[in-house]
Short mmCIF file of C-alpha atoms in Angstrom, two decimals:
data_model
loop_
_atom_site.label_atom_id
_atom_site.label_comp_id
_atom_site.label_asym_id
_atom_site.label_seq_id
_atom_site.Cartn_x
_atom_site.Cartn_y
_atom_site.Cartn_z
CA UNK A 444 -54.43 -18.56 19.44
CA UNK A 445 -50.92 -17.41 20.24
CA UNK A 446 -50.35 -13.90 21.48
CA UNK A 447 -49.22 -11.48 18.77
CA UNK A 448 -45.90 -9.69 19.05
CA UNK A 449 -46.13 -5.91 19.28
CA UNK A 450 -43.42 -3.64 17.93
CA UNK A 451 -42.67 0.07 17.90
CA UNK A 452 -42.49 1.51 14.39
CA UNK A 453 -42.73 5.26 14.96
CA UNK A 454 -41.67 7.88 17.50
CA UNK A 455 -42.69 11.49 18.00
CA UNK A 456 -42.05 14.08 20.69
CA UNK A 457 -41.85 17.73 21.50
CA UNK A 458 -40.00 18.38 24.74
CA UNK A 459 -37.98 20.90 26.73
CA UNK A 460 -34.90 19.53 24.95
CA UNK A 461 -36.13 19.75 21.37
CA UNK A 462 -39.04 20.02 19.00
CA UNK A 463 -38.69 16.43 17.82
CA UNK A 464 -37.28 13.06 18.82
CA UNK A 465 -33.90 13.46 17.13
CA UNK A 466 -33.07 16.81 18.74
CA UNK A 467 -34.38 15.63 22.11
CA UNK A 468 -32.28 12.46 22.00
CA UNK A 469 -29.15 14.34 20.91
CA UNK A 470 -29.59 16.78 23.80
CA UNK A 471 -30.15 13.91 26.23
CA UNK A 472 -27.00 12.11 25.15
CA UNK A 473 -25.09 15.38 25.49
CA UNK A 474 -26.40 15.77 29.03
CA UNK A 475 -28.10 19.08 28.42
CA UNK A 476 -30.65 20.49 30.88
CA UNK A 477 -33.98 21.79 29.61
CA UNK A 478 -34.73 23.59 32.87
CA UNK A 479 -34.69 27.38 32.99
CA UNK A 480 -35.94 30.28 35.07
CA UNK A 481 -39.57 31.34 34.66
CA UNK A 482 -39.26 34.96 33.63
CA UNK A 483 -42.99 35.57 33.30
CA UNK A 484 -44.46 38.21 35.58
CA UNK A 485 -46.83 35.70 37.18
CA UNK A 486 -43.91 33.67 38.46
CA UNK A 487 -42.50 36.45 40.62
CA UNK A 488 -44.58 35.64 43.67
CA UNK A 489 -44.28 31.86 43.44
CA UNK A 490 -42.05 29.79 45.71
CA UNK A 491 -40.96 27.88 42.58
CA UNK A 492 -39.70 29.98 39.66
CA UNK A 493 -38.12 27.33 37.43
CA UNK A 494 -39.52 24.86 34.91
CA UNK A 495 -38.63 22.84 31.83
CA UNK A 496 -40.47 24.67 29.08
CA UNK A 497 -40.92 23.49 25.50
CA UNK A 498 -37.91 24.09 23.26
CA UNK A 499 -40.18 24.77 20.28
CA UNK A 500 -43.47 26.62 20.68
CA UNK A 501 -46.51 24.93 19.11
CA UNK A 502 -47.14 28.15 17.18
CA UNK A 503 -43.99 27.41 15.17
CA UNK A 504 -45.60 24.17 13.96
CA UNK A 505 -49.37 24.60 13.86
CA UNK A 506 -51.23 27.49 12.27
CA UNK A 507 -52.85 30.22 14.34
CA UNK A 508 -56.48 29.36 13.60
CA UNK A 509 -55.93 25.71 14.52
CA UNK A 510 -54.26 26.67 17.79
CA UNK A 511 -57.27 28.81 18.77
CA UNK A 512 -59.25 25.65 19.43
CA UNK A 513 -56.51 23.53 20.97
CA UNK A 514 -55.40 23.46 24.56
CA UNK A 515 -51.60 23.51 24.69
CA UNK A 516 -51.63 19.85 25.80
CA UNK A 517 -53.76 18.99 22.75
CA UNK A 518 -51.56 20.95 20.36
CA UNK A 519 -48.38 19.20 21.44
CA UNK A 520 -50.02 15.76 21.47
CA UNK A 521 -51.06 16.42 17.89
CA UNK A 522 -47.55 17.54 16.94
CA UNK A 523 -45.96 14.46 18.51
CA UNK A 524 -48.53 12.16 16.92
CA UNK A 525 -48.00 13.68 13.47
CA UNK A 526 -44.27 13.10 13.84
CA UNK A 527 -44.71 9.50 15.01
CA UNK A 528 -47.15 8.80 12.20
CA UNK A 529 -44.75 10.12 9.55
CA UNK A 530 -41.80 8.40 11.23
CA UNK A 531 -43.64 5.08 11.00
CA UNK A 532 -44.09 5.60 7.28
CA UNK A 533 -47.85 5.66 7.68
CA UNK A 534 -48.52 8.95 5.90
CA UNK A 535 -50.80 8.15 2.95
CA UNK A 536 -50.25 4.45 3.64
CA UNK A 537 -53.95 3.72 3.36
CA UNK A 538 -54.01 1.41 6.39
CA UNK A 539 -57.44 0.28 7.54
CA UNK A 540 -58.81 3.08 9.72
CA UNK A 541 -61.16 0.63 11.45
CA UNK A 542 -58.04 -1.21 12.68
CA UNK A 543 -56.35 1.96 13.98
CA UNK A 544 -56.78 3.05 17.62
CA UNK A 545 -55.45 5.87 19.78
CA UNK A 546 -54.40 5.74 23.43
CA UNK A 547 -53.21 9.15 24.59
CA UNK A 548 -53.58 10.53 28.08
CA UNK A 549 -52.68 13.48 30.22
CA UNK A 550 -52.07 13.77 33.93
CA UNK A 551 -53.89 17.04 34.49
CA UNK A 552 -55.62 17.82 31.17
CA UNK A 553 -56.69 21.22 29.91
CA UNK A 554 -56.13 23.08 33.15
CA UNK A 555 -54.68 26.20 31.56
CA UNK A 556 -57.75 26.50 29.32
CA UNK A 557 -60.02 26.12 32.34
CA UNK A 558 -58.15 28.81 34.25
CA UNK A 559 -57.92 31.22 31.31
CA UNK A 560 -61.61 30.87 30.52
CA UNK A 561 -62.49 31.37 34.17
CA UNK A 562 -60.59 34.64 34.02
CA UNK A 563 -62.73 35.64 31.03
CA UNK A 564 -65.90 34.55 32.82
CA UNK A 565 -65.03 36.68 35.85
CA UNK A 566 -63.95 39.70 33.81
CA UNK A 567 -66.45 39.73 30.94
CA UNK A 568 -69.32 37.36 31.71
CA UNK A 569 -70.50 34.00 30.40
CA UNK A 570 -71.19 35.11 26.81
CA UNK A 571 -67.49 35.81 26.28
CA UNK A 572 -66.43 32.29 27.31
CA UNK A 573 -65.09 30.52 24.24
CA UNK A 574 -67.31 27.87 22.64
CA UNK A 575 -64.12 25.81 22.35
CA UNK A 576 -63.69 25.69 26.14
CA UNK A 577 -65.13 22.21 26.72
CA UNK A 578 -63.34 20.37 23.89
CA UNK A 579 -60.16 22.15 24.98
CA UNK A 580 -60.32 21.14 28.62
CA UNK A 581 -61.85 17.68 28.42
CA UNK A 582 -59.31 15.03 29.42
CA UNK A 583 -59.95 12.99 26.27
CA UNK A 584 -59.30 16.04 24.08
CA UNK A 585 -55.70 15.18 23.12
CA UNK A 586 -56.62 11.59 22.19
CA UNK A 587 -59.68 12.76 20.29
CA UNK A 588 -57.72 15.31 18.24
CA UNK A 589 -55.07 12.71 17.41
CA UNK A 590 -57.79 10.27 16.37
CA UNK A 591 -59.43 12.92 14.22
CA UNK A 592 -56.13 13.86 12.59
CA UNK A 593 -55.17 10.27 11.76
CA UNK A 594 -58.65 8.94 11.07
CA UNK A 595 -58.61 6.34 13.85
CA UNK A 596 -61.87 4.41 14.00
CA UNK A 597 -61.03 1.44 16.23
CA UNK A 598 -61.45 3.48 19.41
CA UNK A 599 -59.88 6.54 20.97
CA UNK A 600 -58.86 6.00 24.58
CA UNK A 601 -57.73 8.21 27.42
CA UNK A 602 -55.83 6.88 30.37
CA UNK A 603 -55.41 9.15 33.39
CA UNK A 604 -53.06 7.91 36.09
CA UNK A 605 -51.17 11.09 36.97
CA UNK A 606 -47.45 10.67 36.35
CA UNK A 607 -47.91 7.07 35.18
CA UNK A 608 -50.28 8.13 32.39
CA UNK A 609 -47.89 8.02 29.43
CA UNK A 610 -46.64 4.55 30.30
CA UNK A 611 -50.10 3.24 31.08
CA UNK A 612 -51.39 4.58 27.76
CA UNK A 613 -48.67 2.56 26.02
CA UNK A 614 -49.58 -0.50 28.11
CA UNK A 615 -53.19 -0.09 27.05
CA UNK A 616 -52.05 0.05 23.43
CA UNK A 617 -50.26 -3.26 23.94
CA UNK A 618 -53.44 -4.78 25.38
CA UNK A 619 -55.56 -3.49 22.50
CA UNK A 620 -53.32 -5.10 19.88
CA UNK A 621 -52.97 -8.33 21.85
CA UNK A 622 -56.75 -8.50 22.22
CA UNK A 623 -57.09 -8.17 18.47
CA UNK A 624 -59.02 -4.90 18.55
CA UNK A 625 -56.54 -2.99 16.37
CA UNK A 626 -53.44 -3.54 14.22
CA UNK A 627 -51.92 -0.15 14.99
CA UNK A 628 -52.23 1.99 18.12
CA UNK A 629 -50.89 5.52 18.39
CA UNK A 630 -50.07 5.78 22.09
CA UNK A 631 -48.50 8.24 24.47
CA UNK A 632 -48.91 11.12 26.86
CA UNK A 633 -49.05 14.88 26.91
CA UNK A 634 -48.82 17.61 29.53
CA UNK A 635 -48.74 21.39 29.51
CA UNK A 636 -49.54 22.96 32.85
CA UNK A 637 -46.77 25.45 33.46
CA UNK A 638 -49.11 27.93 35.10
CA UNK A 639 -49.16 29.49 38.59
CA UNK A 640 -52.01 27.34 39.93
CA UNK A 641 -50.55 23.85 39.29
CA UNK A 642 -47.15 25.14 40.40
CA UNK A 643 -48.65 26.57 43.59
CA UNK A 644 -50.51 23.30 44.19
CA UNK A 645 -47.44 21.10 43.80
CA UNK A 646 -45.44 23.63 45.84
CA UNK A 647 -47.93 23.46 48.67
CA UNK A 648 -47.37 19.71 48.72
CA UNK A 649 -43.64 20.47 49.11
CA UNK A 650 -43.08 18.27 46.07
CA UNK A 651 -41.10 20.72 43.92
CA UNK A 652 -37.52 21.86 43.91
CA UNK A 653 -37.02 25.44 45.02
CA UNK A 654 -33.49 25.67 43.66
CA UNK A 655 -34.55 28.83 41.84
CA UNK A 656 -31.08 30.29 41.51
CA UNK A 657 -29.67 27.20 39.77
CA UNK A 658 -32.34 25.97 37.34
CA UNK A 659 -30.13 23.55 35.45
CA UNK A 660 -28.99 21.92 38.68
CA UNK A 661 -32.44 21.66 40.25
CA UNK A 662 -33.49 18.24 38.93
CA UNK A 663 -31.02 15.84 40.55
CA UNK A 664 -32.40 12.34 41.03
CA UNK A 665 -30.56 10.20 43.62
CA UNK A 666 -28.29 13.09 44.58
CA UNK A 667 -28.19 13.90 48.29
CA UNK A 668 -28.91 17.55 47.45
CA UNK A 669 -32.23 16.85 45.69
CA UNK A 670 -35.23 18.77 47.00
CA UNK A 671 -38.13 17.89 44.71
CA UNK A 672 -39.10 17.61 41.08
CA UNK A 673 -38.98 20.26 38.37
CA UNK A 674 -42.16 20.70 36.37
CA UNK A 675 -41.77 20.08 32.65
CA UNK A 676 -44.09 20.20 29.65
CA UNK A 677 -44.17 18.18 26.47
CA UNK A 678 -45.62 15.22 24.65
CA UNK A 679 -44.35 11.82 23.58
CA UNK A 680 -46.12 9.44 21.20
CA UNK A 681 -45.19 6.03 19.84
CA UNK A 682 -46.71 3.96 17.07
CA UNK A 683 -47.36 0.42 18.29
CA UNK A 684 -48.04 -2.18 15.67
CA UNK A 685 -48.72 -5.88 15.46
CA UNK A 686 -45.39 -7.34 14.36
CA UNK A 687 -46.73 -9.20 11.34
CA UNK A 688 -48.63 -6.08 10.23
CA UNK A 689 -45.40 -4.07 10.41
CA UNK A 690 -43.49 -6.80 8.55
CA UNK A 691 -46.11 -7.02 5.81
CA UNK A 692 -45.71 -3.34 4.96
CA UNK A 693 -41.93 -3.44 5.35
CA UNK A 694 -41.90 -1.02 8.26
CA UNK A 695 -38.72 -0.13 10.11
CA UNK A 696 -38.92 -1.58 13.64
CA UNK A 697 -37.28 0.26 16.55
CA UNK A 698 -37.95 -2.27 19.27
CA UNK A 699 -40.40 -4.81 20.57
CA UNK A 700 -42.78 -3.86 23.36
CA UNK A 701 -42.41 -7.18 25.09
CA UNK A 702 -44.45 -6.72 28.23
CA UNK A 703 -46.18 -4.47 30.71
CA UNK A 704 -46.96 -4.63 34.40
CA UNK A 705 -49.60 -2.48 36.07
CA UNK A 706 -50.41 -2.43 39.77
CA UNK A 707 -51.99 -0.11 42.30
CA UNK A 708 -50.79 0.49 45.85
CA UNK A 709 -54.08 0.82 47.74
CA UNK A 710 -51.97 2.59 50.33
CA UNK A 711 -52.08 6.41 50.16
CA UNK A 712 -53.39 8.98 47.72
CA UNK A 713 -49.98 10.59 47.17
CA UNK A 714 -47.31 8.74 49.15
CA UNK A 715 -45.78 5.71 47.49
CA UNK A 716 -46.01 2.49 49.48
CA UNK A 717 -43.36 2.60 52.21
CA UNK A 718 -41.65 -0.58 50.97
CA UNK A 719 -42.38 0.05 47.30
CA UNK A 720 -44.58 -3.03 47.29
CA UNK A 721 -46.71 -1.93 44.32
CA UNK A 722 -43.66 -0.91 42.31
CA UNK A 723 -41.98 -4.26 42.96
CA UNK A 724 -45.06 -6.13 41.75
CA UNK A 725 -45.37 -3.94 38.64
CA UNK A 726 -41.75 -4.58 37.65
CA UNK A 727 -42.07 -8.31 38.35
CA UNK A 728 -45.28 -8.52 36.33
CA UNK A 729 -43.72 -6.68 33.40
CA UNK A 730 -40.74 -9.03 33.36
CA UNK A 731 -43.00 -12.10 33.57
CA UNK A 732 -45.30 -10.70 30.88
CA UNK A 733 -42.32 -10.02 28.61
CA UNK A 734 -40.91 -13.50 29.16
CA UNK A 735 -37.41 -12.02 29.13
CA UNK A 736 -34.51 -13.18 31.31
CA UNK A 737 -33.75 -10.66 34.04
CA UNK A 738 -30.06 -10.70 33.11
CA UNK A 739 -30.97 -9.38 29.64
CA UNK A 740 -32.63 -6.30 31.12
CA UNK A 741 -29.41 -4.37 31.52
CA UNK A 742 -30.84 -0.85 31.50
CA UNK A 743 -33.65 0.90 33.34
CA UNK A 744 -35.04 4.32 32.56
CA UNK A 745 -36.24 5.00 36.09
CA UNK A 746 -39.16 7.10 37.24
CA UNK A 747 -36.71 8.97 39.52
CA UNK A 748 -38.27 12.42 39.80
CA UNK A 749 -35.74 13.97 42.20
CA UNK A 750 -37.99 13.79 45.26
CA UNK A 751 -36.44 12.82 48.60
CA UNK A 752 -38.62 9.73 49.21
CA UNK A 753 -39.58 8.33 45.81
CA UNK A 754 -36.11 8.10 44.28
CA UNK A 755 -34.72 5.70 46.84
CA UNK A 756 -37.89 3.59 47.10
CA UNK A 757 -37.53 2.85 43.40
CA UNK A 758 -33.94 1.72 43.92
CA UNK A 759 -35.15 -0.73 46.55
CA UNK A 760 -37.90 -1.97 44.23
CA UNK A 761 -35.49 -2.49 41.33
CA UNK A 762 -33.05 -4.27 43.61
CA UNK A 763 -35.79 -6.69 44.73
CA UNK A 764 -37.64 -7.21 41.45
CA UNK A 765 -34.81 -7.12 38.93
CA UNK A 766 -31.42 -7.32 40.62
CA UNK A 767 -28.33 -5.19 40.86
CA UNK A 768 -26.99 -5.55 37.31
CA UNK A 769 -28.88 -2.89 35.30
CA UNK A 770 -27.41 0.52 34.54
CA UNK A 771 -29.92 3.23 35.35
CA UNK A 772 -30.84 6.53 33.82
CA UNK A 773 -32.96 9.33 35.25
CA UNK A 774 -33.60 11.43 32.18
CA UNK A 775 -35.81 13.72 34.26
CA UNK A 776 -32.51 15.22 35.43
CA UNK A 777 -32.52 16.87 31.99
CA UNK A 778 -36.17 17.10 30.92
CA UNK A 779 -37.79 17.85 34.25
CA UNK A 780 -40.94 15.93 35.12
CA UNK A 781 -43.44 15.88 32.26
CA UNK A 782 -46.14 14.34 34.51
CA UNK A 783 -48.60 12.58 32.20
CA UNK A 784 -46.12 12.66 29.32
CA UNK A 785 -43.17 11.39 31.36
CA UNK A 786 -43.78 7.67 30.85
CA UNK A 787 -44.17 8.17 27.11
CA UNK A 788 -41.07 10.33 26.66
CA UNK A 789 -39.05 7.97 28.83
CA UNK A 790 -40.30 4.99 26.84
CA UNK A 791 -38.95 6.72 23.76
CA UNK A 792 -35.60 7.22 25.52
CA UNK A 793 -35.64 3.55 26.53
CA UNK A 794 -36.34 2.44 22.95
CA UNK A 795 -33.55 4.62 21.56
CA UNK A 796 -31.16 3.39 24.26
CA UNK A 797 -31.76 -0.14 22.97
CA UNK A 798 -31.43 0.89 19.32
CA UNK A 799 -28.22 2.89 19.81
CA UNK A 800 -26.67 0.79 22.57
CA UNK A 801 -26.29 3.72 24.93
CA UNK A 802 -27.52 4.61 28.40
CA UNK A 803 -28.28 8.34 28.52
CA UNK A 804 -26.56 10.33 31.24
CA UNK A 805 -28.06 11.34 34.55
CA UNK A 806 -26.87 14.85 35.17
CA UNK A 807 -26.41 16.58 38.53
CA UNK A 808 -25.60 13.31 40.29
CA UNK A 809 -22.68 14.92 42.11
CA UNK A 810 -23.10 13.32 45.50
CA UNK A 811 -25.00 10.04 45.14
CA UNK A 812 -27.12 8.74 48.00
CA UNK A 813 -25.27 6.07 49.98
CA UNK A 814 -28.21 3.74 49.31
CA UNK A 815 -27.77 4.02 45.55
CA UNK A 816 -26.58 0.45 45.12
CA UNK A 817 -27.31 0.24 41.40
CA UNK A 818 -25.08 1.71 38.76
CA UNK A 819 -26.03 4.98 37.09
CA UNK A 820 -24.46 6.54 34.01
CA UNK A 821 -23.72 9.71 35.95
CA UNK A 822 -22.93 12.88 33.95
CA UNK A 823 -21.92 10.99 30.80
CA UNK A 824 -23.69 8.57 28.48
CA UNK A 825 -22.47 4.99 28.61
CA UNK A 826 -22.20 2.84 25.50
CA UNK A 827 -23.13 -0.80 26.00
CA UNK A 828 -25.15 -3.55 24.37
CA UNK A 829 -28.77 -3.36 25.52
CA UNK A 830 -30.82 -6.41 24.52
CA UNK A 831 -33.71 -5.41 26.76
CA UNK A 832 -34.62 -2.47 29.01
CA UNK A 833 -37.26 -1.43 31.49
CA UNK A 834 -39.14 1.84 31.90
CA UNK A 835 -40.88 2.66 35.18
CA UNK A 836 -43.60 5.22 35.80
CA UNK A 837 -45.44 5.86 39.04
CA UNK A 838 -48.26 8.29 39.74
CA UNK A 839 -50.17 10.02 42.51
CA UNK A 840 -53.07 7.76 43.34
CA UNK A 841 -50.78 4.77 43.78
CA UNK A 842 -50.37 3.87 40.09
CA UNK A 843 -47.37 1.74 39.13
CA UNK A 844 -46.53 0.90 35.53
CA UNK A 845 -43.48 -0.93 34.19
CA UNK A 846 -42.78 -1.58 30.51
CA UNK A 847 -40.21 -3.95 29.02
CA UNK A 848 -38.79 -3.21 25.58
CA UNK A 849 -36.40 -5.49 23.72
CA UNK A 850 -34.47 -5.46 20.48
CA UNK A 851 -36.73 -6.33 17.56
CA UNK B 857 -72.14 52.17 8.10
CA UNK B 858 -72.47 50.92 4.52
CA UNK B 859 -73.10 47.32 3.59
CA UNK B 860 -69.58 47.12 2.18
CA UNK B 861 -68.13 48.35 5.46
CA UNK B 862 -70.11 45.75 7.41
CA UNK B 863 -68.98 43.04 4.99
CA UNK B 864 -65.34 43.94 5.39
CA UNK B 865 -65.78 44.10 9.17
CA UNK B 866 -67.23 40.59 9.08
CA UNK B 867 -64.36 39.48 6.85
CA UNK B 868 -61.88 40.63 9.47
CA UNK B 869 -63.70 38.64 12.14
CA UNK B 870 -63.93 35.55 9.93
CA UNK B 871 -60.22 35.70 9.23
CA UNK B 872 -59.36 36.07 12.91
CA UNK B 873 -61.72 33.35 14.15
CA UNK B 874 -61.80 30.81 11.36
CA UNK B 875 -58.92 31.64 9.06
CA UNK B 876 -61.22 32.56 6.18
CA UNK B 877 -59.49 34.43 3.36
CA UNK B 878 -61.05 37.94 3.35
CA UNK B 879 -61.15 37.85 -0.47
CA UNK B 880 -63.62 34.95 -0.25
CA UNK B 881 -66.09 36.89 1.87
CA UNK B 882 -69.00 38.26 -0.15
CA UNK B 883 -72.70 38.77 0.52
CA UNK B 884 -73.74 35.71 -1.45
CA UNK B 885 -71.49 33.32 0.45
CA UNK B 886 -72.92 30.80 2.92
CA UNK B 887 -71.07 30.66 6.23
CA UNK B 888 -71.18 26.87 6.48
CA UNK B 889 -71.24 25.70 2.85
CA UNK B 890 -68.91 28.22 1.21
CA UNK B 891 -66.69 29.50 4.02
CA UNK B 892 -66.42 26.29 6.10
CA UNK B 893 -67.36 28.04 9.34
CA UNK B 894 -68.45 25.35 11.78
CA UNK B 895 -71.04 25.83 14.51
CA UNK B 896 -68.54 26.62 17.29
CA UNK B 897 -66.70 29.15 15.17
CA UNK B 898 -70.08 30.70 14.21
CA UNK B 899 -70.69 31.35 17.91
CA UNK B 900 -67.37 33.16 18.07
CA UNK B 901 -68.20 35.16 14.93
CA UNK B 902 -71.54 36.26 16.42
CA UNK B 903 -70.02 37.37 19.74
CA UNK B 904 -67.22 39.23 17.95
CA UNK B 905 -69.75 40.87 15.59
CA UNK B 906 -71.88 42.04 18.52
CA UNK B 907 -68.81 43.69 19.99
CA UNK B 908 -67.57 45.20 16.74
CA UNK B 909 -70.88 46.58 15.49
CA UNK B 910 -72.52 47.35 18.85
CA UNK B 911 -75.58 45.16 18.16
CA UNK B 912 -77.31 42.25 19.84
CA UNK B 913 -77.71 39.03 17.87
CA UNK B 914 -79.91 36.66 19.88
CA UNK B 915 -79.28 32.93 19.51
CA UNK B 916 -82.64 32.36 17.81
CA UNK B 917 -81.62 34.84 15.09
CA UNK B 918 -78.32 33.15 14.35
CA UNK B 919 -79.98 30.22 12.57
CA UNK B 920 -81.50 32.69 10.08
CA UNK B 921 -78.11 34.15 9.20
CA UNK B 922 -77.18 31.65 6.50
CA UNK B 923 -75.14 33.94 4.29
CA UNK B 924 -72.84 36.89 4.81
CA UNK B 925 -75.56 39.02 3.20
CA UNK B 926 -78.09 37.84 5.82
CA UNK B 927 -75.73 38.93 8.57
CA UNK B 928 -75.02 42.26 6.89
CA UNK B 929 -78.76 42.96 6.59
CA UNK B 930 -79.39 42.07 10.21
CA UNK B 931 -76.53 44.22 11.48
CA UNK B 932 -77.56 47.10 9.19
CA UNK B 933 -81.11 47.01 10.54
CA UNK B 934 -79.97 46.88 14.16
CA UNK B 935 -77.33 49.58 14.06
#
């Protein structure tokens, strides 16, 4: 049996740049930063007082009673999934629920629920702890809520691979359709942990930018002045569909998800492999899996988080595995780092780059690293034909995921 | 506190916790069948009612509180 083609028929997102895909993409192409100062009282004592917060609060979309039982990461996954579902034309489409699966993950999960309920436990005792605590903090919560909302009965899956989660969830969706276990998979990532504890934890690792006085200039991948990532929150969800299933219902197709490559470093719990060995293999596997000529992959939405080490290792990996011809984008320069949602949001940006023939800008690249041998659309978007493009996502734990998208 | 006052107090809690329209809350209404209050929300209703009315509602009593009227009677007897 030949392997089925998998296409993307729907997109949904809520991000620091906008409450949906269209507004997020417009802001990206305009080179706008979603990073701002944290003005909350709790931020005053933190070494990091900037973040990329949601442009549209979930309370503007979901009703109050519903939000009472949703962790913020669940609420925004649900919002993004609803958008993607409608965008794919699947609302009231009557597709077979037993052939519909969900693959949605989070890097950290319901941490803010856990912390808030612990505060209640300490202050008021166990009886005051919300009965919704467990379904709000469980890592599979976002996927489960999406599955419940859409009536998915072919399996609801949760990938957790830190900052590679969103991309790996999409890769799992590809596998599920190829294996014949579903016709449609709603796949993506979600993250909402802008809270003093995660910030303090990442800060203690010296992983975050402390450019507190210039929030919009803090996320600067490949720039010599970069000093760490900026924490962002948001969710991105795509609808993956077997190509013939999409064709049979006359669905609009954004792009083809041609291939995926997943590797693990087996090197260090947080440091990427010193030569980027795992990243190189992931990219090479994705290209081989996609069966696409390297020369056609002319754009890469890089993982590029604005950390001193990781950014340049990825350049080396791309140079080795793909070549020097692609034009890169680091959209985290605008969105901040959405952790478990990053790979999903950046897949969406990659798909739209192909559709619109435009590489989004990388802002704040004022003084590029001398080792930046690949081209970047610095400051301004670049219009060009993009037959195929790559999205990279890497995560603490040594996870490497590369996805190849092509024109339909 | 009159039965009507307890009922309206419960209606406030039900609206806050489960989004139940206060106009739908009456003594004859079943929490689960008529007002769509699921088991987790019922736990929240009980804890909020204990606080509001200054009573204790042990877990083994909750299963006997099928209707708003059952709850009103229990709270009335306790307070």
